[in-house]
């Protein structure tokens, strides 16, 4: 397995993974279905976003982003998704751990993610990858400007990189 930088060639594959408008909302908060491949490519225009794909046996099986915020000295993991036929095999945890390792390697010790409260499967995955809820006051403050009351999680940045089980290639 390998964690590789995203390229525009991956966009159509990733765009095809959500099976419903509801799944799109849980994944990325958008209200469009299906998600156009160009939307995913356009996400990469933000200089603070670094997207990656998880590749297993030569096939792209996962996608996730790191949102770097140098002003706050933190990173947010975002838009995590695993191919439908690859779900339930621990690949989501491997992807999240790989992204967390990338954030730590970039020098960030505060790594967060927000999860739609109805996305129970994702919450189990992220907790299994070493993320834990932030305190209620912090979550409430961060949710003030959000469209829903997200569950905010913080990564265990002390976890050894070897736990990922994936190789990390590229920036």
XYZ file of C-alpha atoms in Angstrom:
171
model
C 0.000 0.000 0.000
C 1.177 3.525 -0.689
C 0.083 7.074 0.015
C 0.707 9.170 -3.093
C 0.077 12.802 -4.004
C -3.256 13.356 -5.740
C -3.222 14.164 -9.437
C -6.040 15.331 -11.699
C -6.029 11.849 -13.247
C -7.500 10.532 -9.965
C -10.446 12.961 -9.873
C -12.925 10.961 -11.962
C -12.301 7.802 -9.929
C -12.793 9.574 -6.599
C -15.849 11.486 -7.872
C -17.539 8.178 -8.689
C -17.333 6.754 -5.166
C -20.268 8.501 -3.404
C -23.439 6.533 -4.163
C -25.998 9.162 -3.126
C -26.514 12.820 -2.345
C -26.598 11.896 1.325
C -23.204 10.256 1.086
C -21.794 13.353 -0.631
C -23.065 15.505 2.241
C -21.463 13.229 4.832
C -18.198 13.119 2.873
C -17.617 16.739 1.919
C -20.671 18.777 2.898
C -21.620 19.572 -0.690
C -25.168 19.563 -1.980
C -24.452 18.273 -5.472
C -24.758 14.713 -6.739
C -22.989 13.349 -8.505
C -19.863 15.310 -7.680
C -18.171 16.475 -10.878
C -14.534 15.386 -11.234
C -13.677 19.049 -11.866
C -14.877 19.928 -8.352
C -12.319 17.576 -6.852
C -9.602 18.941 -9.116
C -10.600 22.501 -8.156
C -10.144 21.703 -4.449
C -6.429 21.471 -5.184
C -6.190 25.161 -6.148
C -5.914 26.207 -2.507
C -2.200 26.485 -1.729
C -2.786 25.164 1.804
C -4.430 21.909 0.616
C -2.408 18.751 -0.025
C -4.509 15.865 -1.300
C -3.381 12.252 -1.334
C -4.639 8.938 -2.628
C -4.178 5.553 -1.036
C -3.115 2.935 -3.568
C -3.374 -0.818 -2.951
C -2.402 -3.426 -5.537
C -2.046 -0.687 -8.153
C -5.579 0.613 -7.599
C -6.671 3.912 -6.022
C -8.741 2.923 -2.982
C -8.796 6.062 -0.828
C -8.621 9.858 -0.927
C -7.965 12.453 1.747
C -6.695 15.980 2.205
C -4.447 17.839 4.603
C -5.427 21.459 5.160
C -2.387 23.305 6.506
C -2.942 26.407 8.650
C 0.438 27.920 9.452
C -1.163 30.869 11.293
C -2.827 28.510 13.782
C 0.070 26.009 13.614
C -2.317 23.148 12.893
C -3.502 20.774 10.202
C -6.992 19.534 9.488
C -7.630 16.194 7.807
C -10.547 16.539 5.423
C -12.643 14.924 2.708
C -11.644 11.383 3.597
C -13.278 8.703 1.445
C -12.616 5.051 0.606
C -13.771 3.284 -2.550
C -17.066 1.460 -1.884
C -15.689 -1.983 -2.759
C -12.687 -1.433 -0.457
C -14.627 -0.420 2.666
C -14.624 -2.502 5.805
C -11.034 -3.706 5.327
C -9.202 -1.173 7.527
C -8.093 0.988 4.606
C -9.768 4.086 6.035
C -7.753 3.740 9.246
C -4.569 3.218 7.207
C -5.335 6.304 5.111
C -6.032 8.464 8.169
C -2.897 7.241 9.938
C -0.857 7.956 6.819
C -2.256 11.478 6.566
C -1.616 12.026 10.278
C 1.989 10.886 9.801
C 2.357 13.368 6.925
C 1.065 16.210 9.108
C 3.479 15.311 11.919
C 6.380 14.978 9.464
C 5.586 18.492 8.244
C 6.151 19.745 11.791
C 2.581 20.056 13.062
C 1.583 18.632 16.426
C -2.029 19.835 16.395
C -4.013 17.756 13.927
C -7.796 17.879 13.830
C -10.715 16.700 11.767
C -14.420 17.397 11.737
C -16.984 14.704 11.083
C -20.660 15.014 10.280
C -22.481 13.757 13.399
C -24.570 11.316 11.327
C -21.461 9.610 9.923
C -21.141 6.879 12.554
C -19.001 4.622 10.362
C -16.442 7.392 9.800
C -16.389 8.241 13.508
C -15.575 4.608 14.364
C -12.834 4.595 11.723
C -11.213 7.813 12.933
C -11.330 6.791 16.573
C -9.739 3.487 15.552
C -6.995 5.507 13.837
C -6.124 7.309 17.084
C -8.377 10.383 16.992
C -10.344 11.452 20.070
C -13.020 14.123 20.591
C -11.887 17.614 21.519
C -13.374 19.183 24.640
C -17.025 20.297 24.464
C -16.227 24.022 24.816
C -13.752 23.918 21.939
C -16.148 21.934 19.738
C -18.931 24.413 20.502
C -16.714 27.384 19.620
C -15.583 25.789 16.355
C -19.145 24.872 15.409
C -20.453 28.438 15.744
C -19.721 29.200 12.080
C -20.480 25.705 10.757
C -23.601 24.530 8.910
C -23.992 21.554 11.301
C -22.726 20.631 14.745
C -19.688 18.627 13.655
C -17.910 16.164 15.900
C -14.365 17.553 16.183
C -11.536 15.107 16.746
C -7.851 15.561 17.535
C -5.163 13.162 16.349
C -2.690 11.331 18.535
C 0.478 12.860 17.126
C 2.629 10.718 19.414
C 1.646 7.533 17.591
C 4.584 5.928 15.773
C 4.583 6.266 11.979
C 5.105 2.497 11.684
C 1.454 1.968 12.676
C 0.291 3.188 9.265
C 1.402 0.093 7.396
C 1.746 2.164 4.232
C 4.617 3.742 2.437
C 4.622 7.490 1.967
C 5.860 8.713 -1.390
C 6.109 12.326 -2.469
C 5.447 15.573 -0.569
